[in-house]
CSV table of C-alpha atoms in Angstrom, one decimal:
chain,number,residue,atom,x,y,z
A,1,MET,CA,76.0,115.7,122.1
A,2,LYS,CA,74.1,118.2,119.7
A,3,TYR,CA,72.6,117.0,116.2
A,4,PHE,CA,72.1,119.3,113.5
A,5,SER,CA,69.9,119.0,110.2
A,6,LEU,CA,72.3,119.2,107.4
A,7,HIS,CA,69.3,121.4,105.3
A,8,HIS,CA,70.3,123.9,107.8
A,9,ASN,CA,66.9,125.0,108.3
A,10,ALA,CA,65.7,123.1,111.8
A,11,PRO,CA,66.4,123.2,115.8
A,12,ILE,CA,69.4,121.8,117.2
A,13,VAL,CA,68.7,118.6,119.4
A,14,SER,CA,69.9,116.0,121.6
A,15,PHE,CA,70.8,112.6,121.0
A,16,LYS,CA,67.6,111.1,122.3
A,17,GLU,CA,65.6,114.1,120.1
A,18,ALA,CA,67.1,112.8,116.7
A,19,VAL,CA,66.9,108.8,117.4
A,20,ILE,CA,63.3,109.4,118.2
A,21,ASN,CA,62.6,112.1,115.8
A,22,GLY,CA,64.6,109.8,112.2
A,23,LEU,CA,64.7,112.8,110.1
A,24,ALA,CA,64.9,116.3,111.2
A,25,PRO,CA,61.9,118.7,110.0
A,26,ASP,CA,63.4,119.9,107.2
A,27,ARG,CA,63.6,116.3,106.4
A,28,GLY,CA,67.5,116.5,106.7
A,29,LEU,CA,69.4,114.1,107.9
A,30,TYR,CA,70.8,115.0,111.7
A,31,PHE,CA,74.7,114.9,112.0
A,32,PRO,CA,76.6,115.4,115.1
A,33,GLU,CA,78.3,119.3,115.9
A,34,ASN,CA,81.5,117.6,117.1
A,35,ILE,CA,83.7,114.9,116.3
A,36,THR,CA,86.9,114.9,119.0
A,37,PRO,CA,89.2,112.2,117.3
A,38,LEU,CA,90.3,109.2,120.2
A,39,PRO,CA,93.5,109.2,122.1
A,40,LYS,CA,96.3,108.4,119.9
A,41,ASP,CA,97.7,105.4,122.6
A,42,PHE,CA,94.4,104.1,122.7
A,43,ILE,CA,94.5,103.5,118.8
A,44,GLU,CA,97.9,102.2,118.7
A,45,ASN,CA,97.3,99.6,121.2
A,46,LEU,CA,93.7,98.4,119.9
A,47,ASP,CA,94.5,94.9,120.3
A,48,GLN,CA,95.0,95.3,124.0
A,49,PHE,CA,91.4,96.2,123.9
A,50,SER,CA,88.0,93.9,124.0
A,51,ASN,CA,85.2,94.9,121.1
A,52,GLU,CA,83.0,95.8,123.6
A,53,GLU,CA,85.9,98.4,124.8
A,54,ILE,CA,86.9,99.4,121.8
A,55,ALA,CA,82.9,100.1,120.5
A,56,PHE,CA,82.1,101.8,123.5
A,57,ARG,CA,84.8,104.5,123.2
A,58,ALA,CA,84.0,104.9,119.2
A,59,ILE,CA,80.3,105.4,120.4
A,60,GLN,CA,79.9,107.2,123.5
A,61,GLN,CA,80.7,110.9,122.5
A,62,PHE,CA,78.0,110.8,120.2
A,63,VAL,CA,75.9,109.5,123.0
A,64,GLY,CA,77.2,111.4,125.3
A,65,ASP,CA,75.3,111.5,128.9
A,66,GLU,CA,71.9,110.8,127.8
A,67,ILE,CA,72.4,107.1,128.7
A,68,PRO,CA,74.2,106.5,131.9
A,69,GLU,CA,77.3,104.6,131.4
A,70,ASP,CA,76.7,101.4,132.3
A,71,THR,CA,73.7,101.0,130.8
A,72,LEU,CA,75.1,102.2,127.2
A,73,ARG,CA,77.6,99.5,128.0
A,74,GLN,CA,75.5,96.7,128.1
A,75,ILE,CA,73.5,98.1,124.9
A,76,VAL,CA,77.2,97.8,123.2
A,77,SER,CA,77.7,94.6,124.4
A,78,GLU,CA,74.3,92.9,123.1
A,79,THR,CA,74.8,94.7,120.5
A,80,ILE,CA,78.2,92.7,119.0
A,81,ALA,CA,77.1,90.0,120.7
A,82,PHE,CA,78.8,87.3,118.1
A,83,ASP,CA,81.8,87.0,115.5
A,84,PHE,CA,83.4,90.3,113.1
A,85,PRO,CA,86.2,88.2,111.3
A,86,VAL,CA,88.7,89.1,108.8
A,87,VAL,CA,89.0,86.0,106.3
A,88,ALA,CA,91.9,85.8,104.0
A,89,ILE,CA,90.9,85.4,100.3
A,90,GLU,CA,94.9,86.4,99.0
A,91,LYS,CA,97.8,87.5,99.9
A,92,ASN,CA,97.2,91.0,99.7
A,93,ILE,CA,93.2,91.0,100.7
A,94,GLY,CA,90.7,90.0,102.9
A,95,SER,CA,87.6,89.9,103.7
A,96,LEU,CA,85.7,91.1,106.6
A,97,GLU,CA,82.0,88.9,107.4
A,98,LEU,CA,79.8,90.9,108.9
A,99,PHE,CA,76.5,88.0,108.8
A,100,HIS,CA,77.3,86.4,111.9
A,101,GLY,CA,74.4,88.0,113.1
A,102,PRO,CA,70.6,86.8,113.9
A,103,THR,CA,69.3,87.7,110.9
A,104,LEU,CA,73.5,86.8,108.6
A,105,ALA,CA,73.5,90.8,107.5
A,106,PHE,CA,75.4,93.5,108.5
A,107,LYS,CA,72.7,95.2,109.5
A,108,ASP,CA,71.7,94.1,112.9
A,109,VAL,CA,74.7,95.9,114.6
A,110,GLY,CA,72.9,98.8,113.7
A,111,ALA,CA,69.3,97.9,114.3
A,112,ARG,CA,70.1,96.0,117.6
A,113,PHE,CA,71.5,99.3,119.0
A,114,MET,CA,69.0,101.5,118.0
A,115,ALA,CA,66.0,99.0,119.0
A,116,ARG,CA,68.0,98.9,122.4
A,117,CYS,CA,68.7,103.0,122.5
A,118,LEU,CA,64.7,103.6,121.5
A,119,GLY,CA,63.6,101.3,124.3
A,120,TYR,CA,65.7,103.2,126.9
A,121,PHE,CA,64.4,106.2,126.0
A,122,ASN,CA,60.8,104.9,125.7
A,123,GLN,CA,60.6,103.1,128.8
A,124,GLN,CA,58.8,105.9,130.8
A,125,ASN,CA,56.9,106.9,127.9
A,126,ALA,CA,53.1,105.7,127.6
A,127,GLU,CA,52.6,106.8,123.7
A,128,LYS,CA,53.9,103.9,121.5
A,129,VAL,CA,56.4,104.5,118.9
A,130,THR,CA,56.2,103.5,115.0
A,131,VAL,CA,59.4,102.9,113.5
A,132,LEU,CA,58.9,102.9,110.0
A,133,VAL,CA,61.5,101.8,107.7
A,134,ALA,CA,62.2,101.3,104.1
A,135,THR,CA,64.7,98.4,103.2
A,136,SER,CA,65.7,97.0,99.6
A,137,GLY,CA,66.6,93.7,101.2
A,138,ASP,CA,68.7,93.5,104.3
A,139,THR,CA,67.6,96.5,106.5
A,140,GLY,CA,64.0,94.6,107.0
A,141,GLY,CA,64.8,91.3,108.5
A,142,ALA,CA,67.8,93.5,110.9
A,143,VAL,CA,65.1,96.1,112.0
A,144,ALA,CA,61.9,93.1,112.4
A,145,ASN,CA,64.7,91.2,114.4
A,146,GLY,CA,66.0,93.7,116.4
A,147,PHE,CA,62.9,95.4,117.6
A,148,LEU,CA,60.2,92.1,117.8
A,149,GLY,CA,58.7,92.5,121.4
A,150,VAL,CA,60.0,95.5,122.2
A,151,LYS,CA,58.4,97.2,124.6
A,152,GLY,CA,55.9,100.2,123.5
A,153,VAL,CA,57.5,100.0,120.1
A,154,GLU,CA,55.6,98.8,116.3
A,155,VAL,CA,57.6,98.5,113.4
A,156,ILE,CA,56.5,99.1,109.9
A,157,ILE,CA,58.9,98.2,107.4
A,158,LEU,CA,58.2,99.1,103.4
A,159,TYR,CA,59.4,96.6,100.7
A,160,PRO,CA,59.7,96.8,97.2
A,161,SER,CA,57.7,93.7,95.8
A,162,GLY,CA,59.5,91.0,94.3
A,163,LYS,CA,63.1,93.2,94.5
A,164,VAL,CA,63.9,90.9,97.4
A,165,SER,CA,65.6,87.5,98.0
A,166,ASP,CA,63.0,85.0,99.0
A,167,ILE,CA,64.7,84.6,102.4
A,168,GLN,CA,65.0,88.5,102.9
A,169,GLU,CA,61.2,88.8,102.2
A,170,LYS,CA,60.5,86.0,104.9
A,171,GLN,CA,63.2,87.4,108.0
A,172,LEU,CA,60.5,90.7,107.6
A,173,THR,CA,57.2,89.2,107.1
A,174,THR,CA,56.9,86.1,109.1
A,175,LEU,CA,57.5,87.3,112.8
A,176,GLY,CA,54.2,89.0,113.6
A,177,GLN,CA,54.2,90.3,117.4
A,178,ASN,CA,54.8,93.9,117.1
A,179,ILE,CA,55.9,94.1,113.4
A,180,THR,CA,53.9,94.8,110.2
A,181,ALA,CA,55.2,94.5,106.4
A,182,LEU,CA,53.9,96.5,103.6
A,183,GLU,CA,54.4,95.3,100.1
A,184,VAL,CA,55.0,98.4,97.6
A,185,GLU,CA,54.6,98.0,94.1
A,186,GLY,CA,57.7,100.1,92.9
A,187,VAL,CA,61.4,99.9,93.6
A,188,PHE,CA,63.3,100.8,96.4
A,189,ASP,CA,63.4,104.6,96.3
A,190,ASP,CA,59.7,105.0,96.2
A,191,CYS,CA,59.5,102.8,99.7
A,192,GLN,CA,62.2,105.7,101.2
A,193,GLU,CA,60.2,108.5,99.7
A,194,MET,CA,57.3,107.3,101.4
A,195,VAL,CA,58.9,106.9,104.4
A,196,LYS,CA,60.1,110.3,104.2
A,197,SER,CA,57.0,112.1,103.2
A,198,ALA,CA,55.4,110.2,106.3
A,199,PHE,CA,57.6,112.4,108.8
A,200,LEU,CA,56.6,115.6,107.6
A,201,ASP,CA,52.9,115.0,107.3
A,202,SER,CA,51.3,116.9,110.1
A,203,GLY,CA,48.0,114.5,109.2
A,204,ILE,CA,49.5,111.5,110.2
A,205,ASN,CA,48.3,110.7,114.1
A,206,ARG,CA,51.2,108.7,115.7
A,207,GLN,CA,54.9,109.3,116.9
A,208,LEU,CA,57.0,108.4,113.9
A,209,THR,CA,60.7,107.4,113.6
A,210,SER,CA,62.9,105.8,111.0
A,211,ALA,CA,65.4,102.4,111.2
A,212,ASN,CA,67.1,102.8,107.9
A,213,SER,CA,70.6,104.5,108.1
A,214,ILE,CA,69.5,108.1,107.9
A,215,ASN,CA,68.4,107.8,111.4
A,216,VAL,CA,71.8,108.2,113.8
A,217,ALA,CA,71.3,105.0,116.0
A,218,ARG,CA,71.5,102.9,113.2
A,219,TRP,CA,74.5,104.8,111.3
A,220,LEU,CA,76.5,105.5,113.7
A,221,PRO,CA,77.4,102.0,115.4
A,222,GLN,CA,78.3,100.7,111.6
A,223,MET,CA,82.2,102.5,112.5
A,224,PHE,CA,82.2,99.4,115.0
A,225,TYR,CA,83.1,96.8,112.2
A,226,TYR,CA,86.1,98.7,110.8
A,227,PHE,CA,87.4,99.0,114.6
A,228,PHE,CA,87.4,95.6,114.6
A,229,ALA,CA,88.8,94.9,111.4
A,230,TYR,CA,91.5,97.2,111.6
A,231,LYS,CA,92.5,95.5,115.2
A,232,GLN,CA,92.7,92.3,113.6
A,233,LEU,CA,95.2,93.9,110.7
A,234,TYR,CA,97.1,96.7,112.4
A,235,LYS,CA,100.4,94.5,113.4
A,236,LYS,CA,100.6,92.8,110.0
A,237,HIS,CA,99.9,95.6,107.8
A,238,LYS,CA,100.7,99.9,107.3
A,239,ASP,CA,98.6,100.7,104.5
A,240,ILE,CA,95.0,99.3,104.9
A,241,LEU,CA,92.0,99.9,102.4
A,242,PHE,CA,88.5,98.8,102.8
A,243,SER,CA,85.9,98.2,99.7
A,244,VAL,CA,82.6,98.6,100.8
A,245,PRO,CA,79.8,97.5,99.2
A,246,SER,CA,77.2,100.8,98.7
A,247,GLY,CA,73.7,101.2,98.2
A,248,ASN,CA,72.8,103.9,100.8
A,249,PHE,CA,76.2,104.8,101.6
A,250,GLY,CA,75.4,104.3,105.5
A,251,ASN,CA,78.1,101.7,106.3
A,252,ILE,CA,81.1,103.2,104.0
A,253,CYS,CA,80.1,106.6,106.2
A,254,ALA,CA,80.4,104.8,109.4
A,255,GLY,CA,83.4,103.6,108.1
A,256,MET,CA,84.7,107.2,107.4
A,257,LEU,CA,83.2,108.7,110.4
A,258,ALA,CA,85.8,106.0,112.4
A,259,GLN,CA,88.9,107.7,110.1
A,260,LYS,CA,87.7,110.7,111.3
A,261,LEU,CA,88.0,109.5,115.1
A,262,GLY,CA,92.0,108.8,114.4
A,263,LEU,CA,91.9,105.0,113.0
A,264,PRO,CA,94.4,105.1,110.0
A,265,ILE,CA,92.7,103.6,107.6
A,266,LYS,CA,94.2,104.8,103.9
A,267,HIS,CA,91.8,104.9,101.4
A,268,PHE,CA,88.0,104.4,100.8
A,269,ILE,CA,86.4,102.8,97.8
A,270,ALA,CA,82.5,103.0,97.3
A,271,ALA,CA,81.9,99.8,95.0
A,272,THR,CA,78.4,99.7,93.5
A,273,ASN,CA,76.0,97.9,91.1
A,274,ILE,CA,75.1,99.8,88.3
A,275,ASN,CA,73.1,102.4,90.2
A,276,ASP,CA,76.0,104.7,89.8
A,277,THR,CA,74.9,108.3,90.5
A,278,VAL,CA,77.7,108.2,93.5
A,279,PRO,CA,80.5,107.3,90.3
A,280,LEU,CA,79.5,109.2,88.1
A,281,PHE,CA,79.7,112.4,90.9
A,282,MET,CA,83.3,111.4,91.1
A,283,LEU,CA,84.2,111.5,87.9
A,284,GLU,CA,82.0,114.3,87.0
A,285,GLY,CA,81.7,116.7,90.2
A,286,ASN,CA,78.1,116.5,89.7
A,287,TYR,CA,75.5,115.2,92.2
A,288,THR,CA,72.1,113.6,89.6
A,289,PRO,CA,70.2,111.4,91.4
A,290,LYS,CA,67.9,108.7,89.1
A,291,PRO,CA,65.7,106.1,89.3
A,292,SER,CA,67.1,102.9,90.7
A,293,GLN,CA,67.7,99.5,88.3
A,294,PRO,CA,67.2,96.0,89.9
A,295,THR,CA,70.8,93.8,90.3
A,296,ILE,CA,71.5,90.5,91.4
A,297,SER,CA,73.1,92.9,93.9
A,298,ASN,CA,69.1,94.3,95.2
A,299,ALA,CA,70.2,95.8,99.0
A,300,MET,CA,72.4,98.3,96.5
A,301,ASP,CA,69.7,99.4,94.0
A,302,VAL,CA,69.6,102.7,95.1
A,303,GLY,CA,69.5,105.6,92.7
A,304,ASN,CA,69.7,108.3,95.3
A,305,PRO,CA,71.1,107.4,98.1
A,306,SER,CA,70.4,109.3,101.2
A,307,ASN,CA,74.2,109.1,103.4
A,308,PHE,CA,76.1,110.4,100.8
A,309,ILE,CA,75.7,113.8,102.2
A,310,ARG,CA,76.7,113.0,105.5
A,311,ILE,CA,80.3,111.7,103.5
A,312,GLN,CA,80.8,115.5,102.0
A,313,GLU,CA,80.3,116.7,105.9
A,314,LEU,CA,82.5,114.9,106.9
A,315,PHE,CA,84.9,116.7,104.1
A,316,GLN,CA,83.4,120.2,104.4
A,317,HIS,CA,81.8,119.8,100.5
A,318,ASN,CA,85.2,120.2,99.5
A,319,PHE,CA,85.7,118.0,96.7
A,320,GLU,CA,89.4,117.8,96.4
A,321,ASP,CA,89.3,116.8,99.7
A,322,LEU,CA,87.2,113.9,98.7
A,323,LYS,CA,88.6,112.0,96.6
A,324,THR,CA,91.6,111.8,98.2
A,325,ALA,CA,90.0,109.6,100.8
A,326,PHE,CA,87.4,107.8,98.2
A,327,SER,CA,86.7,106.4,95.7
A,328,SER,CA,84.0,104.8,93.5
A,329,TYR,CA,83.7,102.2,91.3
A,330,SER,CA,80.6,100.7,89.6
A,331,PHE,CA,79.9,96.8,88.0
A,332,SER,CA,77.5,95.1,86.0
A,333,ASP,CA,75.8,91.9,87.2
A,334,ASP,CA,78.0,89.7,84.4
A,335,LEU,CA,81.0,91.2,86.0
A,336,THR,CA,79.7,90.4,89.4
A,337,LYS,CA,79.4,86.9,88.2
A,338,ASP,CA,82.2,86.8,87.2
A,339,ALA,CA,83.6,87.6,90.2
A,340,MET,CA,82.3,85.6,92.2
A,341,GLN,CA,83.4,82.4,90.1
A,342,ARG,CA,86.8,83.7,90.2
A,343,ILE,CA,87.0,83.7,94.1
A,344,HIS,CA,85.6,80.7,94.7
A,345,LYS,CA,87.9,79.0,92.0
A,346,ASN,CA,91.1,80.4,93.4
A,347,SER,CA,90.2,80.6,97.2
A,348,ASN,CA,87.8,78.3,97.8
A,349,TYR,CA,85.2,81.1,99.4
A,350,ILE,CA,81.6,81.4,98.4
A,351,ALA,CA,80.9,85.3,98.3
A,352,ASP,CA,77.7,86.8,97.9
A,353,PRO,CA,76.8,89.0,95.0
A,354,HIS,CA,77.8,91.9,97.3
A,355,GLY,CA,80.8,90.6,99.1
A,356,ALA,CA,82.0,90.3,95.2
A,357,VAL,CA,80.7,94.0,93.6
A,358,GLY,CA,83.3,95.0,96.8
A,359,TYR,CA,86.0,92.7,95.6
A,360,LEU,CA,86.0,94.0,92.2
A,361,GLY,CA,86.2,97.5,93.6
A,362,LEU,CA,89.5,96.4,95.1
A,363,GLU,CA,90.9,95.1,91.8
A,364,LYS,CA,89.4,98.2,90.3
A,365,HIS,CA,91.7,100.3,92.8
A,366,ASN,CA,94.7,98.6,91.4
A,367,LEU,CA,96.6,97.9,95.1
A,368,LYS,CA,99.9,98.4,95.6
A,369,ASP,CA,101.9,95.7,97.2
A,370,ASN,CA,102.4,97.2,100.5
A,371,GLU,CA,98.6,98.0,100.6
A,372,PHE,CA,95.8,95.3,102.4
A,373,GLY,CA,92.3,95.4,100.8
A,374,VAL,CA,89.5,94.5,103.0
A,375,PHE,CA,86.3,94.2,100.9
A,376,LEU,CA,83.0,93.8,103.6
A,377,GLU,CA,80.8,91.0,102.8
A,378,THR,CA,77.8,92.2,103.9
A,379,ALA,CA,75.4,89.5,103.7
A,380,HIS,CA,75.5,85.3,104.1
A,381,PRO,CA,75.6,83.5,100.6
A,382,VAL,CA,72.7,82.0,101.7
A,383,LYS,CA,70.6,85.3,101.4
A,384,PHE,CA,70.7,85.3,97.8
A,385,LEU,CA,70.8,81.3,96.9
A,386,ASP,CA,69.1,81.5,93.6
A,387,VAL,CA,71.9,83.6,92.6
A,388,VAL,CA,74.7,81.9,94.4
A,389,GLU,CA,73.6,78.4,93.0
A,390,ASN,CA,73.0,79.4,89.3
A,391,THR,CA,76.5,81.3,89.3
A,392,LEU,CA,78.5,78.7,91.0
A,393,ALA,CA,77.2,75.6,90.1
A,394,LYS,CA,76.9,74.5,93.5
A,395,THR,CA,74.8,73.5,96.1
A,396,ILE,CA,74.9,75.9,99.1
A,397,ALA,CA,74.1,74.3,102.5
A,398,ILE,CA,70.9,76.3,104.2
A,399,PRO,CA,71.7,76.6,107.4
A,400,GLU,CA,68.8,75.1,110.2
A,401,ASP,CA,66.8,78.5,111.2
A,402,ILE,CA,66.9,79.4,107.4
A,403,GLN,CA,65.1,76.4,106.4
A,404,THR,CA,62.1,76.8,109.4
A,405,LEU,CA,62.0,80.3,108.6
A,406,ILE,CA,61.3,79.8,104.8
A,407,GLN,CA,58.4,77.4,105.9
A,408,LYS,CA,56.6,79.8,107.6
A,409,GLU,CA,53.8,82.0,105.7
A,410,LYS,CA,54.7,85.3,104.4
A,411,LYS,CA,52.2,87.8,105.5
A,412,SER,CA,52.1,91.1,104.2
A,413,THR,CA,49.7,94.3,103.0
A,414,GLN,CA,49.9,95.1,99.4
A,415,ILE,CA,49.9,99.5,98.6
A,416,GLN,CA,50.7,100.7,95.5
A,417,THR,CA,50.7,105.0,97.0
A,418,TYR,CA,51.2,107.7,99.5
A,419,GLU,CA,47.6,107.8,100.3
A,420,GLU,CA,47.5,104.0,101.1
A,421,LEU,CA,50.4,104.4,104.0
A,422,LYS,CA,48.7,107.4,105.3
A,423,ALA,CA,45.4,105.7,105.8
A,424,PHE,CA,47.3,102.2,107.1
A,425,LEU,CA,49.0,104.8,109.5
A,426,ASN,CA,45.6,106.0,110.9
A,427,GLU,CA,43.6,103.5,111.2
């Protein structure tokens, strides 16, 4: 498989080059040259296949022959070595729980897949690769855990000071070894801009790549969730919709890629908090990025979502075609808390703020009688302990490994400017 830059001013590259480069030299995101639908009989008999086989077949064309089949199968197996259950919430609504991985967040899948691909590509390389990543919350912990101890790879994580939860911060600042955390005075967009600038700075004397969802190896495997959910539901429900809590839009974009591969998903809903760049675009047709605003669903505090251009590319930048497959709605913190309370009262289910925003997306879309809506529960409620406990007036049991994590000492380096980041990288 070959990949081109969505800015169309950079060389065509292989999967390996796209993974190692992270971002194209023209600052564009890489995108596959071809998307070949999977065989119809495979989709129609999805429940006859293991999750490992489904994931392997979904990802194989995007890797090509650059990783041997047995190695790729092993990578896939290790990537998805936990559960992805759809839990019934209401008659026609379910929660796809994506928090059963090691860091209790959906980003474990992408981080684990990318870490193993990069480890394979770098095994014969004497030069160390530096993974430089910005996080608005869960990416940092998932990347830190996924790459911990990977030979020849150093990880540097930028996160906005005071704008991630305590547990999220401990997950990315306490591991040590090859993981370093940089605490940035600013918001996520500032962190992301620093990362993008570093990629294009010829004055930085190390090999950089990114583990944000801008990297194809982080973005592509997220489509596995949708296959696994569809496998659980399609024999009972004909019309299936997904409402995805969306910040940088990599997750929902991967779902829409799964749809292009032949998964018959009826509609996608991008549910956001008050950072409403995409909902406004869907109303007005004008894409106008703006500074992000802090919310209780902090992993979605993104004012200029990088992956939305990939969604547009999937629809050849045809706005009318996009509207038939995709909707986007924005919700306030007050509405989010109200949804958390109603879900708990009506279903005895504890949703984190991001899952609650996804639930609101389904409510706003007004499901028909023959439709089944799935919202993505992207993180365990314990990762947003203060918000969940205060909203529900309920004490949440903290898993033992999280209790151990909380006791660990935070280690981070504070920076304010890109110049400080560059100096750090060149030390």
